[in-house]
Tab-separated table of C-alpha atoms in Angstrom:
chain	number	residue	atom	x	y	z
A	278	UNK	CA	-6.524	6.012	-7.870
A	279	UNK	CA	-2.901	7.112	-7.764
A	280	UNK	CA	-3.902	10.362	-6.040
A	281	UNK	CA	-5.641	8.311	-3.388
A	282	UNK	CA	-2.485	6.244	-2.920
A	283	UNK	CA	-0.450	9.445	-2.505
A	284	UNK	CA	-2.944	10.782	0.018
A	285	UNK	CA	-2.693	7.491	1.907
A	286	UNK	CA	1.094	7.719	2.095
A	287	UNK	CA	0.765	11.300	3.263
A	288	UNK	CA	-1.611	10.173	6.018
A	289	UNK	CA	0.955	7.493	7.025
A	290	UNK	CA	3.596	10.198	7.287
A	291	UNK	CA	1.289	12.246	9.525
A	292	UNK	CA	0.797	9.171	11.742
A	293	UNK	CA	4.550	8.795	12.139
A	294	UNK	CA	4.765	12.524	12.947
A	295	UNK	CA	2.084	12.088	15.638
A	296	UNK	CA	3.982	9.037	16.940
A	297	UNK	CA	7.174	11.124	17.309
A	298	UNK	CA	4.999	13.776	19.099
A	299	UNK	CA	3.657	11.128	21.430
A	300	UNK	CA	7.251	10.488	22.580
A	301	UNK	CA	7.826	14.165	23.147
A	302	UNK	CA	9.806	15.217	20.029
A	303	UNK	CA	7.290	15.864	17.258
A	304	UNK	CA	9.431	16.245	14.143
A	305	UNK	CA	8.799	15.689	10.442
A	306	UNK	CA	12.391	14.668	9.828
A	307	UNK	CA	12.045	11.870	12.372
A	308	UNK	CA	8.680	10.913	10.800
A	309	UNK	CA	10.223	10.621	7.308
A	310	UNK	CA	13.073	8.441	8.706
A	311	UNK	CA	10.641	6.141	10.519
A	312	UNK	CA	8.354	5.805	7.529
A	313	UNK	CA	11.347	5.107	5.207
A	314	UNK	CA	12.651	2.385	7.473
A	315	UNK	CA	9.265	0.686	7.721
A	316	UNK	CA	8.796	0.792	3.971
A	317	UNK	CA	12.258	-0.694	3.325
A	318	UNK	CA	11.538	-3.515	5.785
A	319	UNK	CA	8.213	-4.271	4.067
A	320	UNK	CA	9.841	-4.259	0.662
A	321	UNK	CA	12.815	-6.404	1.807
A	322	UNK	CA	11.568	-9.653	0.158
A	323	UNK	CA	11.346	-7.886	-3.222
A	324	UNK	CA	14.705	-6.268	-2.629
A	325	UNK	CA	16.291	-9.653	-1.944
A	326	UNK	CA	14.995	-11.105	-5.177
A	327	UNK	CA	16.116	-8.099	-7.194
A	328	UNK	CA	19.616	-7.923	-5.784
A	329	UNK	CA	20.279	-11.658	-5.950
A	330	UNK	CA	19.115	-11.752	-9.581
A	331	UNK	CA	21.264	-8.731	-10.444
A	332	UNK	CA	24.290	-10.351	-8.717
A	333	UNK	CA	23.694	-13.662	-10.544
A	334	UNK	CA	23.564	-11.899	-13.902
A	335	UNK	CA	26.786	-10.076	-13.141
A	336	UNK	CA	28.473	-13.401	-12.200
A	337	UNK	CA	27.430	-14.761	-15.583
A	338	UNK	CA	28.915	-11.821	-17.548
A	339	UNK	CA	32.288	-13.462	-18.328
A	340	UNK	CA	30.583	-16.614	-19.689
A	341	UNK	CA	28.109	-14.482	-21.656
A	342	UNK	CA	30.945	-12.561	-23.230
A	343	UNK	CA	32.674	-15.819	-24.224
A	344	UNK	CA	29.541	-17.024	-25.937
A	345	UNK	CA	28.952	-13.688	-27.679
A	346	UNK	CA	32.480	-13.762	-29.039
A	347	UNK	CA	32.293	-17.438	-29.996
A	348	UNK	CA	28.914	-17.204	-31.799
A	349	UNK	CA	28.960	-13.639	-32.991
A	350	UNK	CA	28.409	-14.823	-36.563
A	351	UNK	CA	25.622	-17.265	-35.534
A	352	UNK	CA	22.855	-15.306	-33.786
A	353	UNK	CA	20.451	-18.225	-33.564
A	354	UNK	CA	23.123	-20.478	-31.992
A	355	UNK	CA	24.015	-17.709	-29.613
A	356	UNK	CA	20.386	-17.391	-28.409
A	357	UNK	CA	20.307	-21.208	-27.829
A	358	UNK	CA	23.533	-21.200	-25.907
A	359	UNK	CA	22.509	-18.158	-23.805
A	360	UNK	CA	19.196	-19.833	-22.977
A	361	UNK	CA	21.029	-22.973	-21.959
A	362	UNK	CA	23.436	-20.906	-19.805
A	363	UNK	CA	20.541	-19.277	-18.012
A	364	UNK	CA	18.803	-22.629	-17.496
A	365	UNK	CA	21.947	-24.423	-16.228
A	366	UNK	CA	22.723	-21.559	-13.881
A	367	UNK	CA	19.199	-21.263	-12.593
A	368	UNK	CA	19.064	-17.618	-13.577
A	369	UNK	CA	16.035	-15.827	-15.103
A	370	UNK	CA	17.171	-12.628	-16.835
A	371	UNK	CA	13.742	-11.064	-16.141
A	372	UNK	CA	13.612	-11.933	-12.442
A	373	UNK	CA	15.606	-8.848	-11.530
A	374	UNK	CA	13.196	-6.553	-13.372
A	375	UNK	CA	9.949	-7.848	-11.973
A	376	UNK	CA	10.606	-6.936	-8.286
A	377	UNK	CA	11.767	-3.518	-9.419
A	378	UNK	CA	8.592	-2.976	-11.515
A	379	UNK	CA	6.514	-4.061	-8.537
A	380	UNK	CA	8.183	-1.393	-6.376
A	381	UNK	CA	7.963	1.392	-8.917
A	382	UNK	CA	4.362	2.470	-8.054
A	383	UNK	CA	5.295	2.552	-4.382
A	384	UNK	CA	8.450	4.585	-5.008
A	385	UNK	CA	6.580	7.002	-7.288
A	386	UNK	CA	3.850	7.411	-4.680
A	387	UNK	CA	6.417	8.161	-1.971
A	388	UNK	CA	8.072	10.683	-4.215
A	389	UNK	CA	4.852	12.615	-4.798
A	390	UNK	CA	3.637	12.179	-1.239
A	391	UNK	CA	6.748	13.779	0.335
A	392	UNK	CA	7.253	16.347	-2.447
A	393	UNK	CA	3.715	17.692	-2.125
A	394	UNK	CA	3.246	17.155	1.588
A	395	UNK	CA	1.709	20.102	3.436
A	396	UNK	CA	3.654	20.494	6.663
A	397	UNK	CA	1.924	21.923	9.732
A	398	UNK	CA	3.996	24.308	11.729
A	399	UNK	CA	7.796	24.738	11.279
A	400	UNK	CA	9.258	21.596	9.588
A	401	UNK	CA	12.820	21.871	10.857
A	402	UNK	CA	15.252	18.953	11.249
A	403	UNK	CA	18.769	19.148	12.606
A	404	UNK	CA	20.538	21.822	10.488
A	405	UNK	CA	17.591	22.062	8.090
A	406	UNK	CA	15.395	25.086	8.628
A	407	UNK	CA	12.618	23.862	6.338
A	408	UNK	CA	12.119	20.353	4.934
A	409	UNK	CA	9.794	21.712	2.209
A	410	UNK	CA	12.654	23.603	0.480
A	411	UNK	CA	16.055	22.467	-0.815
A	412	UNK	CA	19.081	22.096	1.480
A	413	UNK	CA	21.112	25.186	0.662
A	414	UNK	CA	24.060	23.836	2.663
A	415	UNK	CA	24.346	20.930	0.152
A	416	UNK	CA	24.917	18.458	2.991
A	417	UNK	CA	21.957	16.252	2.132
A	418	UNK	CA	22.705	16.203	-1.626
A	419	UNK	CA	26.261	15.101	-0.854
A	420	UNK	CA	24.979	12.444	1.531
A	421	UNK	CA	22.523	11.203	-1.087
A	422	UNK	CA	25.325	10.985	-3.696
A	423	UNK	CA	27.740	9.173	-1.349
A	424	UNK	CA	25.171	6.652	-0.136
A	425	UNK	CA	24.073	5.998	-3.793
A	426	UNK	CA	27.671	5.240	-4.649
A	427	UNK	CA	28.196	2.890	-1.683
A	428	UNK	CA	24.907	1.148	-2.359
A	429	UNK	CA	25.842	0.531	-6.002
A	430	UNK	CA	29.390	-0.547	-5.200
A	431	UNK	CA	28.089	-3.373	-2.989
A	432	UNK	CA	26.392	-5.078	-5.909
A	433	UNK	CA	27.910	-3.819	-9.160
A	434	UNK	CA	30.919	-5.364	-10.922
A	435	UNK	CA	33.392	-2.561	-11.362
A	436	UNK	CA	35.423	-4.656	-13.864
A	437	UNK	CA	32.785	-3.999	-16.501
A	438	UNK	CA	33.515	-0.573	-18.160
A	439	UNK	CA	29.819	0.259	-18.636
A	440	UNK	CA	28.948	-0.710	-15.083
A	441	UNK	CA	31.929	1.215	-13.746
A	442	UNK	CA	30.797	4.339	-15.663
A	443	UNK	CA	27.273	3.990	-14.247
A	444	UNK	CA	28.674	3.558	-10.746
A	445	UNK	CA	30.142	7.057	-10.950
A	446	UNK	CA	27.492	8.692	-13.115
A	447	UNK	CA	24.459	7.810	-10.992
A	448	UNK	CA	25.754	9.229	-7.678
A	449	UNK	CA	26.751	12.505	-9.362
A	450	UNK	CA	23.341	12.682	-11.141
A	451	UNK	CA	21.443	11.974	-7.908
A	452	UNK	CA	23.510	14.503	-6.023
A	453	UNK	CA	22.954	17.129	-8.676
A	454	UNK	CA	19.141	16.775	-8.913
A	455	UNK	CA	18.942	16.618	-5.112
A	456	UNK	CA	20.232	20.190	-4.975
A	457	UNK	CA	16.805	21.478	-6.107
A	458	UNK	CA	14.598	18.852	-4.535
A	459	UNK	CA	12.803	19.554	-1.227
A	460	UNK	CA	15.032	18.505	1.704
A	461	UNK	CA	12.350	16.085	3.003
A	462	UNK	CA	12.462	14.158	-0.245
A	463	UNK	CA	16.294	13.995	-0.278
A	464	UNK	CA	16.202	12.886	3.349
A	465	UNK	CA	13.950	9.984	2.326
A	466	UNK	CA	16.361	9.038	-0.458
A	467	UNK	CA	19.419	9.143	1.806
A	468	UNK	CA	17.745	7.088	4.561
A	469	UNK	CA	16.463	4.636	1.956
A	470	UNK	CA	20.045	4.207	0.641
A	471	UNK	CA	21.437	3.649	4.108
A	472	UNK	CA	18.730	1.088	4.806
A	473	UNK	CA	19.523	-0.701	1.539
A	474	UNK	CA	23.241	-0.645	2.355
A	475	UNK	CA	22.547	-2.341	5.657
A	476	UNK	CA	20.184	-4.862	3.998
A	477	UNK	CA	22.746	-5.727	1.320
A	478	UNK	CA	25.485	-6.085	3.916
A	479	UNK	CA	23.219	-8.468	5.837
A	480	UNK	CA	22.483	-10.448	2.666
A	481	UNK	CA	26.158	-10.886	1.743
A	482	UNK	CA	27.746	-11.017	5.160
A	483	UNK	CA	28.412	-14.768	4.841
A	484	UNK	CA	29.976	-14.291	1.411
A	485	UNK	CA	32.364	-11.787	2.916
A	486	UNK	CA	33.358	-14.217	5.624
A	487	UNK	CA	34.020	-16.914	2.937
A	488	UNK	CA	36.260	-14.547	1.015
A	489	UNK	CA	38.182	-13.581	4.129
A	490	UNK	CA	38.663	-17.285	4.996
A	491	UNK	CA	39.885	-18.020	1.492
A	492	UNK	CA	42.451	-15.243	1.785
């Protein structure tokens, strides 16, 4: 069943390639970008739920730490107070995980679909001579690392030491593994990050205006 899903995604990529050819510039790089944008738009409702839940949990971190310190010797009381905090704040600690779990099969399918895609002809794109091999100029891995950092910084609380460490570790890790990944797959990741950055900016644009007004 999963192989059929991967084949379906590869067929979608071929359709986008044919669409780019219809407009006179048949290119697999353009096809990957178009497919990525469409997928991000379709997954936007799940993305909104995931990000808002994550942000709400981060906003509760100071109160959660207070409770943990106050009731560190009373685990049962701590659980009751934490449950009450979630209820009064209207936050479900699992609501951020469910949208992510729902997206995981799609993300895995896209990974395998692009990684094992059989290109017809010469799959060049901009400075990339072949999307099926890694980017030996390291431009795409650097872009993937930078966009991962920006995307995380939009939502993560850098006052938390663990979160701050993750904010720096993940971009470096993504950039490192991208060095050996096919360029087409890294292109998907970079475009997906840029799309998410734009979506998150759109989600929190009013919050930014409120902060500017307060200042």
